[in-house]
Amino acid sequence: MKTLAAFLLLTCLIAGKVNGQDNTSRARCFCADKGINMVLLKNIEKVEIFPPSPSCNKNEIVVTLKNGAGQKCLNPDSKFTQNVVLKAIGKRMQQSVPHSTTTGTVKSSMTSSTSAPTAFK
Amino acid sequence: MNVDSKTTFSMKDFSDYTDLYNYSDYNDNESYGAGAVCTQDSSMYFDSIFKPILYSLAAVVGLLGNGLVLIVLWKKRAGLNVTDIFILHLSLADILLLLTLPFWAVEAVKEWIFGTPLCKLTGAMFRINFYCGIYMLSCISLDRYLSIVHAVQMYSRKKPMAVHCCCMIVWFFCFLLSIPDWILLGANKDSRRQDRTECVNSEALSDFWVLVNRLIYHFLGFIIPAIMMVFCYTSILLRLLLGSKCMQKKRAIHVIVALVLAFFISWTPYNIALMADTIHTNRTDNNQTSCETRTTLDVAITATSTFAYMHCCVNPILYAFVGVKFRQHLLDMLRPLGFKLKGRAGLVSRKSSGWSESVDTSHTSAF
């Protein structure tokens, strides 16, 4: 009986981690492959960084290109990403702290990380 | 990379690097289509149209059918036989599952607006009754197999509590399967799904756990019940075919074939869609993949899962209304309401009187 109870508990613990109704969690990341290694900076309209979320357990970087050229995934491990994009993140983080000294307007397309002590508004 | 929420940068953020960065990483040979972004917008749009319509239809039809079954069984609760008790629990499970469908329909159209506590309750209730309905079908097939093929009465007609206890064990097992839902489900926002709040786990599973999850569902939710039903009903069919070729047995054979077909028609497409999705996801890691394929799989899973839930609407017809005694009880209920079926009911009653006697012997209400 104890063995049966242990088996049942193990079964239910393993069986559990799923979506509410779907009964089958689905990995649905944005990036179909690793992504491209580099984008010409002059072609970039904006860059969006997606942390892990309920439908995907990876960090993803999506570049929106100018002139309606669509979107591309950036390879998070490429040199371009490490040197340019991630440094911009660090810079953004630093700027978030001394908020009162920031000048100029912030575009509506910009969003701040919620982990920052103060947000751009 | 340490980012807690979706972060967007405009060109302004990169102005410092325009002239400094060298292009050593730039690769002209990068293949066409690399870096494709597969959003879920189109499959979410399909869900927001398809689910409300089909779920509403399923809820209305299913609640009416199963509700009627419960009323009839309640009226004759003193004389329930073994199969009747299983059908009672089956209808109860189907009703509880169908009651959750409106919540999922609202989630598909708008987002989950009911909060985390109701998310846990609805998700767990769905899972309990999802598995419970399937296992009640298996119990019915096992009971019929034992009583017809082996002439073994697992439960005496005079001890209905034994059957209820068996059903309670099934309910308890299904409740155990839902414990993780109580713990992990919540109303969580997903930046990859149009920033909607959905009733899901707060974190996506690793690929390994997705696979384990799928395999457990396939075995517990489909393969084991299917094997039980095929084995039991095949044995019953063989036994019936060996006997005399009377009309009643021919009809019983048709009922059995309908039961098995209904189960497989309902659940096989869904399991196939899941397997295709699992295979496709695992291949994605190494190869380029088409966004259209992923959208197609999303739509297929939504369509086939909804089709599977329709089985809850069909159960009353297959398992309850097919029974001669059940229909007579139904007609007895309707007569006081003024329905003029006396003559026809009388004919039915006379025609099947011999069959009713044999039914009593076998303790099954459907044959």
XYZ file of C-alpha atoms in Angstrom:
488
model
C 0.000 0.000 0.000
C 2.799 2.428 0.833
C 4.493 1.518 -2.432
C 1.280 2.180 -4.331
C 0.816 5.530 -2.615
C 4.389 6.536 -3.410
C 3.905 5.529 -7.036
C 0.718 7.547 -7.309
C 2.319 10.608 -5.787
C 5.285 10.329 -8.119
C 2.954 9.938 -11.078
C 0.948 13.001 -10.231
C 3.997 15.124 -9.492
C 5.494 14.291 -12.857
C 2.240 14.577 -14.733
C 1.402 17.973 -13.413
C 3.436 20.694 -15.043
C 1.108 21.714 -17.836
C -1.070 24.518 -19.054
C -4.477 24.967 -17.500
C -6.716 23.628 -20.215
C -4.422 22.544 -22.985
C -3.155 19.561 -21.017
C -0.007 19.733 -23.093
C 2.445 22.521 -22.628
C 3.758 23.667 -25.962
C 7.096 25.311 -26.551
C 6.260 28.256 -28.768
C 9.283 30.509 -28.958
C 9.435 33.281 -31.523
C 12.697 32.172 -33.088
C 12.490 29.219 -35.415
C 16.256 28.759 -35.404
C 19.273 30.251 -33.664
C 18.828 33.537 -35.464
C 21.131 35.631 -37.580
C 24.486 36.775 -36.269
C 24.324 40.394 -37.299
C 22.148 43.146 -38.701
C 23.305 46.377 -40.298
C 22.730 49.002 -37.635
C 21.391 51.499 -40.132
C 18.573 49.083 -41.001
C 17.361 48.669 -37.435
C 14.110 50.298 -36.392
C 13.943 48.736 -32.930
C 15.202 45.814 -30.889
C 12.999 43.855 -28.498
C 14.344 41.503 -25.860
C 11.995 38.789 -24.604
C 12.883 37.065 -21.320
C 11.541 33.576 -20.550
C 7.739 33.571 -20.409
C 4.977 30.972 -20.006
C 5.220 29.922 -23.638
C 9.007 29.901 -24.042
C 11.859 29.213 -21.658
C 14.559 31.115 -23.568
C 15.792 34.666 -23.960
C 15.059 35.953 -27.442
C 16.077 39.095 -29.305
C 13.851 40.296 -32.129
C 14.981 43.079 -34.458
C 12.376 45.078 -36.362
C 13.856 46.395 -39.604
C 13.110 49.719 -41.250
C 11.026 50.268 -44.366
C 8.695 47.367 -43.663
C 11.429 44.788 -44.123
C 9.982 42.677 -41.354
C 11.466 41.107 -38.267
C 14.518 38.965 -37.629
C 15.781 36.985 -34.672
C 19.254 37.785 -33.445
C 21.511 35.013 -32.233
C 22.011 35.840 -28.530
C 25.508 34.348 -28.658
C 26.900 36.240 -31.634
C 29.650 38.844 -31.210
C 27.409 41.561 -32.546
C 24.759 40.809 -29.950
C 27.228 40.611 -27.105
C 29.101 43.782 -28.035
C 26.317 46.074 -29.148
C 22.948 44.962 -27.852
C 23.952 43.795 -24.409
C 26.079 46.879 -23.831
C 23.062 48.997 -24.683
C 21.171 47.102 -21.993
C 23.865 47.860 -19.459
C 23.808 51.488 -20.475
C 20.045 51.565 -20.116
C 20.287 50.105 -16.642
C 22.766 52.754 -15.569
C 20.653 55.557 -16.931
C 17.645 54.302 -15.027
C 19.116 55.115 -11.624
C 19.791 58.883 -11.784
C 16.382 59.535 -13.259
C 16.169 63.145 -12.162
C 19.221 64.094 -14.192
C 17.914 62.674 -17.463
C 16.973 65.268 -20.045
C 14.993 65.080 -23.228
C 11.812 63.223 -24.131
C 11.396 59.478 -24.248
C 9.786 57.963 -27.324
C 6.545 56.076 -26.808
C 8.072 52.988 -28.358
C 10.562 52.687 -25.528
C 9.708 50.573 -22.517
C 11.698 50.192 -19.350
C 12.683 47.131 -17.461
C 10.452 46.682 -14.437
C 13.471 45.688 -12.413
C 14.826 49.228 -12.606
C 14.400 51.251 -9.393
C 12.785 54.092 -11.343
C 11.101 53.949 -14.703
C 11.122 56.400 -17.576
C 7.797 58.204 -17.746
C 21.586 38.225 -20.229
C 19.648 39.417 -17.229
C 16.358 40.889 -18.382
C 13.208 40.386 -16.322
C 10.602 41.709 -18.707
C 10.239 42.569 -22.345
C 12.587 45.420 -23.215
C 12.533 47.552 -26.347
C 15.323 49.714 -27.755
C 15.143 52.266 -30.517
C 17.945 53.457 -32.768
C 18.856 56.126 -30.255
C 20.291 53.457 -27.977
C 22.769 52.331 -30.611
C 23.949 55.689 -31.902
C 27.197 55.422 -29.937
C 28.199 52.258 -31.771
C 27.421 53.129 -35.362
C 30.936 54.135 -36.327
C 32.885 51.947 -33.946
C 31.633 48.445 -34.567
C 33.531 46.320 -37.047
C 31.683 43.925 -39.293
C 33.733 40.814 -38.716
C 30.599 38.831 -37.831
C 28.769 39.770 -40.981
C 28.249 36.731 -43.148
C 26.914 37.090 -46.672
C 26.429 33.358 -46.860
C 23.806 33.301 -44.149
C 20.972 31.385 -45.734
C 17.754 32.960 -46.846
C 15.106 32.746 -44.169
C 17.539 32.562 -41.268
C 16.362 34.428 -38.235
C 12.675 33.919 -39.027
C 10.287 35.165 -36.351
C 7.227 32.980 -35.746
C 4.592 34.935 -33.917
C 1.491 33.254 -32.560
C -0.891 35.926 -33.795
C -2.694 33.882 -36.424
C -3.214 30.810 -34.250
C -4.429 33.035 -31.412
C -6.884 34.646 -33.807
C -8.158 31.210 -34.840
C -8.600 30.265 -31.178
C -10.548 33.447 -30.484
C -13.081 32.570 -33.194
C -13.212 28.782 -33.035
C -13.265 28.140 -29.301
C -16.219 30.351 -28.277
C -18.471 28.871 -30.959
C -17.599 25.216 -30.480
C -17.309 25.393 -26.703
C -20.704 27.059 -26.425
C -22.259 24.401 -28.636
C -20.599 21.599 -26.675
C -21.614 23.082 -23.333
C -25.273 23.482 -24.291
C -25.734 20.101 -25.968
C -23.635 18.247 -23.428
C -25.240 19.787 -20.366
C -28.706 19.018 -21.702
C -27.872 15.396 -22.490
C -25.948 14.648 -19.329
C -28.406 16.580 -17.200
C -31.239 14.478 -18.542
C -29.275 11.329 -17.718
C -28.770 12.488 -14.141
C -32.465 13.266 -13.732
C -33.561 9.869 -15.033
C -31.038 8.003 -12.896
C -32.042 10.033 -9.856
C -35.674 9.103 -10.378
C -34.866 5.412 -10.285
C -32.013 5.590 -7.800
C -33.448 2.774 -5.706
C -33.046 0.277 -8.530
C -29.743 1.283 -10.120
C -27.697 -1.544 -11.552
C -23.915 -1.635 -11.898
C -23.719 0.003 -15.304
C -26.200 2.680 -14.263
C -23.924 3.719 -11.417
C -20.929 4.024 -13.724
C -23.031 6.026 -16.170
C -24.112 8.278 -13.312
C -20.503 9.090 -12.449
C -19.609 9.453 -16.126
C -22.367 12.010 -16.639
C -21.298 13.878 -13.530
C -17.701 14.049 -14.796
C -18.859 15.201 -18.222
C -21.029 17.935 -16.729
C -18.213 19.256 -14.559
C -15.820 19.296 -17.506
C -18.332 21.051 -19.755
C -18.899 23.696 -17.082
C -15.259 24.777 -17.430
C -15.488 25.345 -21.191
C -17.032 28.842 -20.972
C -14.036 30.003 -18.947
C -11.595 28.793 -21.577
C -13.710 30.401 -24.289
C -13.470 33.782 -22.543
C -9.720 33.287 -22.127
C -9.359 32.632 -25.863
C -11.319 35.736 -26.851
C -10.051 38.208 -24.286
C -7.681 36.877 -21.648
C -7.952 35.166 -18.297
C -9.945 37.728 -16.314
C -10.983 35.494 -13.417
C -7.868 35.666 -11.248
C -5.466 33.038 -9.967
C -7.684 31.183 -7.449
C -10.345 30.508 -10.066
C -7.582 29.587 -12.517
C -6.379 26.852 -10.184
C -9.909 25.612 -9.547
C -10.930 25.583 -13.205
C -7.714 23.980 -14.403
C -7.816 21.271 -11.765
C -11.516 20.631 -12.334
C -10.869 20.271 -16.038
C -8.099 17.756 -15.508
C -9.925 15.698 -12.887
C -12.973 15.296 -15.079
C -10.973 14.922 -18.264
C -9.322 11.773 -16.944
C -12.308 10.691 -14.873
C -14.610 10.588 -17.889
C -12.158 8.434 -19.804
C -11.644 6.011 -16.929
C -15.375 5.645 -16.271
C -15.703 4.485 -19.875
C -12.988 1.937 -19.176
C -14.780 0.734 -16.044
C -18.011 0.285 -17.981
C -16.260 -1.800 -20.628
C -14.534 -3.897 -17.962
C -17.800 -4.487 -16.121
C -19.548 -5.588 -19.292
C -16.645 -7.854 -20.201
C -16.693 -9.594 -16.838
C -20.447 -10.029 -16.722
C -20.907 -11.209 -20.308
C -17.757 -13.130 -21.158
C -16.900 -14.558 -17.749
C -20.333 -14.363 -16.150
C -18.629 -12.827 -13.138
C -20.538 -10.284 -11.116
C -17.871 -7.950 -9.799
C -20.544 -6.134 -7.898
C -23.735 -7.573 -6.578
C -26.904 -5.736 -7.467
C -27.694 -5.653 -3.789
C -24.476 -3.849 -2.883
C -24.406 -0.635 -4.934
C -22.015 0.918 -2.425
C -19.228 -1.299 -3.758
C -19.639 0.261 -7.193
C -19.698 3.754 -5.737
C -16.487 2.949 -3.865
C -14.849 1.863 -7.099
C -15.913 5.147 -8.669
C -14.553 7.051 -5.685
C -11.184 5.380 -6.188
C -11.173 6.562 -9.790
C -12.109 10.085 -8.705
C -9.353 10.064 -6.110
C -6.744 8.912 -8.614
C -7.784 11.685 -10.987
C -7.659 14.170 -8.125
C -4.057 13.145 -7.471
C -3.271 13.890 -11.107
C -4.588 17.412 -10.592
C -2.531 18.302 -7.506
C 0.208 20.040 -9.537
C -2.485 22.224 -11.080
C -3.493 23.447 -7.652
C 0.130 24.259 -6.938
C 1.478 25.649 -10.204
C -1.328 27.222 -12.220
C -1.832 30.951 -12.084
C -2.951 33.958 -14.071
C 0.319 34.886 -15.784
C 1.108 37.439 -18.451
C 2.917 36.246 -21.554
C 4.887 38.792 -23.582
C 4.984 36.401 -26.532
C 1.204 36.134 -26.725
C 0.243 39.775 -27.184
C 0.929 40.460 -23.494
C -2.211 38.571 -22.549
C -2.792 37.096 -19.131
C -3.491 33.384 -19.402
C -4.206 30.514 -17.034
C -0.849 28.761 -17.312
C 2.278 27.843 -15.416
C 4.358 30.898 -14.674
C 7.385 29.366 -16.388
C 7.729 27.448 -19.612
C 8.919 23.885 -19.268
C 12.254 22.704 -20.531
C 12.076 20.512 -23.615
C 12.647 17.422 -21.498
C 9.652 18.043 -19.267
C 7.441 18.899 -22.229
C 8.268 15.490 -23.650
C 7.674 13.677 -20.339
C 4.405 15.533 -20.005
C 3.239 14.460 -23.431
C 4.188 10.835 -22.898
C 2.316 10.654 -19.609
C -0.778 12.102 -21.232
C -0.575 9.676 -24.156
C -0.346 6.680 -21.845
C -2.718 7.665 -19.058
C -5.222 9.501 -21.207
C -5.375 7.402 -24.334
C -3.323 4.226 -24.696
C -4.311 2.488 -21.469
C -8.048 3.248 -21.778
C -7.968 2.337 -25.467
C -6.340 -1.027 -24.804
C -8.895 -1.781 -22.100
C -11.834 -0.885 -24.298
C -10.571 -2.747 -27.352
C -9.789 -5.872 -25.365
C -13.072 -5.927 -23.445
C -15.395 -5.124 -26.306
C -13.587 -7.412 -28.737
C -14.048 -10.279 -26.299
C -17.711 -9.405 -25.928
C -18.172 -9.296 -29.693
C -16.556 -12.706 -30.116
C -18.817 -14.141 -27.454
C -21.908 -12.632 -29.048
C -20.955 -13.850 -32.511
C -20.617 -17.406 -31.243
C -24.172 -17.341 -29.964
C -27.445 -17.420 -31.842
C -28.260 -14.796 -34.421
C -31.178 -13.158 -32.707
C -32.144 -9.553 -33.361
C -31.225 -8.394 -29.880
C -27.656 -9.594 -30.196
C -27.266 -8.029 -33.612
C -28.364 -4.750 -32.097
C -25.970 -5.188 -29.193
C -23.138 -5.725 -31.665
C -23.984 -2.458 -33.404
C -23.965 -0.647 -30.070
C -20.555 -2.034 -29.150
C -19.038 -1.089 -32.488
C -20.484 2.428 -32.124
C -18.985 2.790 -28.649
C -15.488 1.834 -29.745
C -15.629 3.905 -32.921
C -16.848 6.959 -31.014
C -13.949 6.718 -28.597
C -11.326 6.378 -31.302
C -12.854 8.960 -33.625
C -12.871 11.433 -30.753
C -9.413 10.921 -29.329
C -7.134 9.552 -32.044
C -6.879 12.774 -34.107
C -5.915 14.725 -30.998
C -3.191 12.264 -30.036
C -1.857 12.253 -33.593
C -1.739 16.061 -33.624
C 0.171 16.054 -30.345
C 2.654 13.481 -31.623
C 3.215 15.499 -34.793
C 3.806 18.604 -32.702
C 6.245 16.780 -30.427
C 8.219 15.403 -33.363
C 8.225 18.754 -35.119
C 9.404 20.632 -32.029
C 12.307 18.266 -31.494
C 13.390 18.555 -35.115
C 13.264 22.343 -34.890
C 16.328 22.487 -32.677
C 18.570 21.236 -35.469
C 16.889 22.364 -38.650
C 15.242 25.361 -40.074
C 11.501 25.147 -39.848
C 8.548 26.813 -41.441
C 6.432 29.216 -39.447
C 3.425 28.028 -41.396
C 3.978 24.491 -40.129
C 3.938 25.665 -36.529
C 0.781 27.684 -37.063
C -0.848 24.705 -38.750
C 0.052 22.496 -35.797
C -1.380 25.044 -33.357
C -4.651 25.156 -35.268
C -4.747 21.363 -35.573
C -4.280 20.886 -31.840
C -7.037 23.371 -31.037
C -9.432 21.779 -33.523
C -8.752 18.172 -32.532
C -8.866 18.867 -28.798
C -12.216 20.593 -29.196
C -13.459 17.655 -31.235
C -12.336 15.349 -28.433
C -14.348 17.273 -25.865
C -17.415 16.617 -28.005
C -17.180 13.054 -26.728
C -18.757 14.382 -23.528
C -21.848 15.270 -25.573
C -21.999 11.880 -27.284
C -21.634 9.792 -24.119
C -25.276 10.218 -23.007
C -26.516 8.923 -26.353
C -24.107 6.006 -26.573
C -24.195 4.775 -23.013
C -27.566 5.794 -21.633
C -30.251 6.437 -24.206
C -29.370 3.284 -26.122
C -30.531 1.170 -23.190
C -34.076 -0.141 -23.474
C -34.831 0.154 -19.779
C -33.373 3.639 -19.689
C -35.654 4.796 -22.481
C -38.648 3.282 -20.742
C -37.800 5.183 -17.582
C -37.483 8.324 -19.670
C -40.889 7.750 -21.238
C -42.384 7.068 -17.809
C -41.093 10.461 -16.747
C -42.496 12.223 -19.777
C -45.990 10.706 -19.654
C -47.241 12.805 -16.719
C -46.112 15.853 -18.661
C -48.705 15.132 -21.292
C -46.602 13.642 -24.034
C -48.806 11.358 -26.085
C -46.556 8.392 -26.603
C -48.663 5.773 -24.891
C -49.429 3.666 -27.904
C -45.900 3.743 -29.217
C -44.444 3.153 -25.769
C -46.721 0.184 -25.364
C -45.508 -1.272 -28.620
C -41.916 -0.789 -27.632
C -42.598 -2.328 -24.262
C -44.277 -5.411 -25.655
C -41.742 -5.921 -28.379
C -38.802 -5.886 -26.013
C -40.255 -7.748 -23.059
C -38.170 -10.866 -23.745
C -35.076 -8.764 -24.169
C -35.708 -6.996 -20.877
C -35.663 -10.299 -19.034
C -32.270 -11.251 -20.451
C -31.032 -7.758 -19.659
C -31.934 -8.260 -16.034
C -29.909 -11.432 -16.000
C -26.776 -9.794 -17.333
C -27.145 -6.656 -15.215
C -26.334 -4.427 -18.144
C -28.683 -1.690 -19.187
C -27.519 -1.183 -22.738
C -27.969 -4.643 -24.213
